[in-house]
Structures are given as structure tokens and as C-alpha cells.
CSV table of N, CA and C in Angstrom, one decimal:
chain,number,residue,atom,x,y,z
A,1,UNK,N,51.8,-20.7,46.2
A,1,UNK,CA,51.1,-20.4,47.4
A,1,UNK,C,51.4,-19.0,47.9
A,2,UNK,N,52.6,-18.8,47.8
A,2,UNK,CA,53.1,-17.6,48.6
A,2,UNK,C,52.7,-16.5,47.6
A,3,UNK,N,52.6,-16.7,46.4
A,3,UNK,CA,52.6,-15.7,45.5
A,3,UNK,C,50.7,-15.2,45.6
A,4,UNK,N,50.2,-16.2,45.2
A,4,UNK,CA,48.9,-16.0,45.6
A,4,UNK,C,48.4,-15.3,46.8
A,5,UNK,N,49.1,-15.9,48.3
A,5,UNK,CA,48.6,-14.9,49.4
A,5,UNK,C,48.9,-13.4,49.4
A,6,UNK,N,50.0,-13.1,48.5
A,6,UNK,CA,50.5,-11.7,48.2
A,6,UNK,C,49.6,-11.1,47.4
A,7,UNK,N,48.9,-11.5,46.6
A,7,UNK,CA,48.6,-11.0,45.4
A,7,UNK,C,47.1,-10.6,46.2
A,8,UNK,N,46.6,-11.3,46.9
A,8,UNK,CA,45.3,-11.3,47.5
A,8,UNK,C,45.6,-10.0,48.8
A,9,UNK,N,46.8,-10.3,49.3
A,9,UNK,CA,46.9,-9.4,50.1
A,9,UNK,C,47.0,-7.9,49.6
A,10,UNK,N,47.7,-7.4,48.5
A,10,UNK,CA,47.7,-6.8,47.4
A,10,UNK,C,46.5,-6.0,46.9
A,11,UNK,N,45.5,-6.9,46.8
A,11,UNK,CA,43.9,-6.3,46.2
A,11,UNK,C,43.0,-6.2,47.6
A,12,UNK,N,43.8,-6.7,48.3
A,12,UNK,CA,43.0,-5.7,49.6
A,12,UNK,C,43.2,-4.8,50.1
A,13,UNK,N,44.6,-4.5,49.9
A,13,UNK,CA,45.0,-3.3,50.5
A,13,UNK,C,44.5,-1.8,49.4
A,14,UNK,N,44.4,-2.1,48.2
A,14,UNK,CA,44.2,-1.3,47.4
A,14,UNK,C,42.8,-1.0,47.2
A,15,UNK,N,42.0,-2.4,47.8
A,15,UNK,CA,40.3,-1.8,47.9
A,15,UNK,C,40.1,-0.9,48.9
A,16,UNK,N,40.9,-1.1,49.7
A,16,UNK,CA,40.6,-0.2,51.1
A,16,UNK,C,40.6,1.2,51.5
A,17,UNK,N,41.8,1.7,49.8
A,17,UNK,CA,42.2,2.8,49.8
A,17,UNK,C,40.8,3.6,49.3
A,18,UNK,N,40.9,4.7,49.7
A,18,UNK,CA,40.0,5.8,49.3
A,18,UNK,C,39.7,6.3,47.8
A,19,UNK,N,39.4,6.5,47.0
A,19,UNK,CA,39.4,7.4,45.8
A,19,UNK,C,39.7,8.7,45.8
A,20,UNK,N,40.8,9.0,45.1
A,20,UNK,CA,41.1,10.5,45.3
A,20,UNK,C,39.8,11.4,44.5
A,21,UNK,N,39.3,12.4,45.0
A,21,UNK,CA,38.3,13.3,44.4
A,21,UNK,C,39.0,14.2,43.7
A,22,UNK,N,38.8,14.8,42.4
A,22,UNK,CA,40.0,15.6,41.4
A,22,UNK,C,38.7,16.9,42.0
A,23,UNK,N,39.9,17.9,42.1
A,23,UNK,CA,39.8,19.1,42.8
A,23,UNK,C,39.4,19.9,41.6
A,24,UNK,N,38.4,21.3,41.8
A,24,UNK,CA,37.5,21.8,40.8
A,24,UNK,C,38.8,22.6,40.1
A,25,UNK,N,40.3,23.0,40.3
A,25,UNK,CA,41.1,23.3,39.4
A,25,UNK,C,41.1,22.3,38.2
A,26,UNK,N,41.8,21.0,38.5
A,26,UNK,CA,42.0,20.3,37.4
A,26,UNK,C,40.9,19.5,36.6
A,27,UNK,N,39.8,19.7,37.4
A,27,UNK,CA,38.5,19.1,36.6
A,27,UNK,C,37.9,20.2,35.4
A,28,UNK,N,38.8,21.6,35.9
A,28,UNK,CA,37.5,22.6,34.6
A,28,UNK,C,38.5,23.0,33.5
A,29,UNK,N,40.4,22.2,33.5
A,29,UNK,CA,41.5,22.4,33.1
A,29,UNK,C,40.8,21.4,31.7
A,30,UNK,N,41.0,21.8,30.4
A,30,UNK,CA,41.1,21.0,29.7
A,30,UNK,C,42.5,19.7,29.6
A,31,UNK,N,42.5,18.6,29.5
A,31,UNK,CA,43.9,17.7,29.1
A,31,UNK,C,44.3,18.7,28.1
A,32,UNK,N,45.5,18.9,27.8
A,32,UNK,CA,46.5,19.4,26.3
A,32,UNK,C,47.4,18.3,26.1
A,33,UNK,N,47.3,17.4,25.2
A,33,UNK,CA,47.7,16.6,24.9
A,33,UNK,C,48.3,16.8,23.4
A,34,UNK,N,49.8,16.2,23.2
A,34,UNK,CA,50.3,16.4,22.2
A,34,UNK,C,49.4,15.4,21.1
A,35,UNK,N,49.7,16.1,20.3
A,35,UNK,CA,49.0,14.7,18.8
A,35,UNK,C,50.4,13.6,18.7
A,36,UNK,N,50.0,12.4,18.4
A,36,UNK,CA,50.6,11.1,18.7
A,36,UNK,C,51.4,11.4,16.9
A,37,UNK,N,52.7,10.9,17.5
A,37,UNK,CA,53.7,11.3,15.9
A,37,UNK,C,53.8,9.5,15.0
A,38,UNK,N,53.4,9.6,14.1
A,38,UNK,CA,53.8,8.6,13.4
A,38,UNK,C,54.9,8.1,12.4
A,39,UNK,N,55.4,7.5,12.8
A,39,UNK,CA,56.9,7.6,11.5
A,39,UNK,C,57.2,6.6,10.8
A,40,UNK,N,57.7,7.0,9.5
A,40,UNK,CA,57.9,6.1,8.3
A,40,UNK,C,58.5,6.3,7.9
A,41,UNK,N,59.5,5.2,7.1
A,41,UNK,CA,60.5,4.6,6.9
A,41,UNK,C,60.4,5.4,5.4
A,42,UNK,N,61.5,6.2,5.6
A,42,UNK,CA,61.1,6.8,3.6
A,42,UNK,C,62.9,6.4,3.0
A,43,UNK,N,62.5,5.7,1.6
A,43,UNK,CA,63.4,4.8,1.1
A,43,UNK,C,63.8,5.8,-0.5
A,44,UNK,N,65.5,6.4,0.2
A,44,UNK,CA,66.0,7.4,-1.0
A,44,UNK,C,66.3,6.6,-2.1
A,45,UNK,N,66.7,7.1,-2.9
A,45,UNK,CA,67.0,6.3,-4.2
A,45,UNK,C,68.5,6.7,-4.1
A,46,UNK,N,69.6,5.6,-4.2
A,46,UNK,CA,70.9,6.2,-4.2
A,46,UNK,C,71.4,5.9,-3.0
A,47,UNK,N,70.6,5.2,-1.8
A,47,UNK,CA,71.0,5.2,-0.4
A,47,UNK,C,70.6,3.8,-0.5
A,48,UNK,N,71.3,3.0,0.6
A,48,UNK,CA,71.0,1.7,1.4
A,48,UNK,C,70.1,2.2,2.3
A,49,UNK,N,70.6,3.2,3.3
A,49,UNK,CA,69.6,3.5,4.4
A,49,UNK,C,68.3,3.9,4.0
A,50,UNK,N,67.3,3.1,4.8
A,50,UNK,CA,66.0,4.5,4.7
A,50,UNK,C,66.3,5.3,5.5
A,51,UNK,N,65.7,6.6,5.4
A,51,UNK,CA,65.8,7.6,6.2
A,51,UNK,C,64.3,7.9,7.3
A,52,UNK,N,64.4,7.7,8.2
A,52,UNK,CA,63.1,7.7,8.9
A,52,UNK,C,62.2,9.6,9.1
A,53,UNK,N,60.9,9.2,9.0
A,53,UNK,CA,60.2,10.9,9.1
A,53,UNK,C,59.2,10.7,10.1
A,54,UNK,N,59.4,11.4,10.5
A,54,UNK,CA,57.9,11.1,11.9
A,54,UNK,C,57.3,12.5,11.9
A,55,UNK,N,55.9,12.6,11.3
A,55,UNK,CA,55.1,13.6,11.6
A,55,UNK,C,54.3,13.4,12.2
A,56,UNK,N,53.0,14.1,12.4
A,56,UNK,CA,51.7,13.8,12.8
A,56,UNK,C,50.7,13.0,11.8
A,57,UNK,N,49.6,12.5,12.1
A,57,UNK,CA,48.6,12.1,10.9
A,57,UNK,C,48.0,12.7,9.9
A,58,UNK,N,48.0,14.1,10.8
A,58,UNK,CA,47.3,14.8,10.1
A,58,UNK,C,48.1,15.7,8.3
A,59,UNK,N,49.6,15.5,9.3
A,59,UNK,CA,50.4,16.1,8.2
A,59,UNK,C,50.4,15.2,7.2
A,60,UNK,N,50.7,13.7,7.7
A,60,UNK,CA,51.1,12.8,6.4
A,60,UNK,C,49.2,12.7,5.5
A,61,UNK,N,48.5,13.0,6.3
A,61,UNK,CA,47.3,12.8,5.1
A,61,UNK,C,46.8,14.4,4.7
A,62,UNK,N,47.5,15.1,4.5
A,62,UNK,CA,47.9,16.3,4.0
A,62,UNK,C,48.8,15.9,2.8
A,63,UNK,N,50.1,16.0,3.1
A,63,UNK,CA,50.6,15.3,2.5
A,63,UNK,C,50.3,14.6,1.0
A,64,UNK,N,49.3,13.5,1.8
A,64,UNK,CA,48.7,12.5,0.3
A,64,UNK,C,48.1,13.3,-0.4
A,65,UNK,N,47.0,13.7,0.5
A,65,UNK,CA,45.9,14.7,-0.4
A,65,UNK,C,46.9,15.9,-2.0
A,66,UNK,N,47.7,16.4,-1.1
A,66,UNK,CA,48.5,17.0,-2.0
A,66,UNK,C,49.2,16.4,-3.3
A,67,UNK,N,49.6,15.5,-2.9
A,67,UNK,CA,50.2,14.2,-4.1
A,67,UNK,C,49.0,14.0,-5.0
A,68,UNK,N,48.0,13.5,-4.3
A,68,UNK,CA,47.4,13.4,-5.6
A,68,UNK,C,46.2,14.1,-6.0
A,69,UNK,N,46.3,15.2,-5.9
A,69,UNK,CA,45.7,16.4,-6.4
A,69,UNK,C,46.9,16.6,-7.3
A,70,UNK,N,48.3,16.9,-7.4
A,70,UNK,CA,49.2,16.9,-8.2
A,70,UNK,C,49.3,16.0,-9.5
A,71,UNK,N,49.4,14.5,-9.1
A,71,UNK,CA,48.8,13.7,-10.1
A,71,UNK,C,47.4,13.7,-10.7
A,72,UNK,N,46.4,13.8,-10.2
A,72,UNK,CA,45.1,13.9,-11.1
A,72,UNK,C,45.5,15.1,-11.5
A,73,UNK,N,46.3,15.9,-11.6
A,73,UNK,CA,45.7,17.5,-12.5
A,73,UNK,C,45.2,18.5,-11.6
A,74,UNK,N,44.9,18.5,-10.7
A,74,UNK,CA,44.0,19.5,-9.9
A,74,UNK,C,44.8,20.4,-9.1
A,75,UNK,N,44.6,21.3,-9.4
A,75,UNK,CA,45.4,22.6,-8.6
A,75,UNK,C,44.6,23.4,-7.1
């Protein structure tokens, strides 16, 4: 009961609130957002540990492409 009256009291207080209006600086700012790192578990030969690598996406399918351009033959 108590938790509910909170929770109600809670979503009223926050309807009430205003909307902040984003100011014409940060609206004509592009976001710069880093690229999201992905990491995998890469398994030495000669180790118990894997050793972890965390690149970007873009690197690791770079990466592939290069592999197997190397295997089929293609330079």
C-alpha cells in the first residue's frame, strides 16, 4: 500500500515538471559518440589463458575480410 502511494506520488510529481527546451547551441552540435568496442576472447596455442582483444566492429570485419582474401588467393 505504502509502496504504491509513493510510486503514484512519484509519477505526479514528474508529470508536473516542465520539459527542458535544448538551447540552439546544443541542438546544431552534432552527438560525437565513440564507436561501441567489442571484445573477444582470442585462444594462444601454448597458453591456458585466452588472451582478450577488444576492437571496434569495424576493425574486426576488416580484419576477416583480410583473412580471407589471404586464404582464397586474392591480393
Amino acid at each position: 500500500m505504502l509502496t504504491l502511494m509513493m510510486s503514484l506520488a512519484l509519477s505526479a510529481a514528474t508529470a508536473e515538471t516542465p520539459a527542458a527546451q535544448p538551447t540552439t547551441e546544443t541542438a546544431a552540435e552534432p552527438e560525437k559518440t565513440k564507436p561501441k568496442l567489442v571484445c573477444r576472447r582470442i585462444a594462444d596455442t601454448g597458453s591456458r589463458l585466452p588472451q582478450r582483444e577488444c576492437r571496434t566492429q569495424e576493425d574486426w570485419d576488416r580484419q576477416a575480410d583480410s583473412i580471407s582474401k589471404r586464404l582464397n588467393g586474392d591480393k
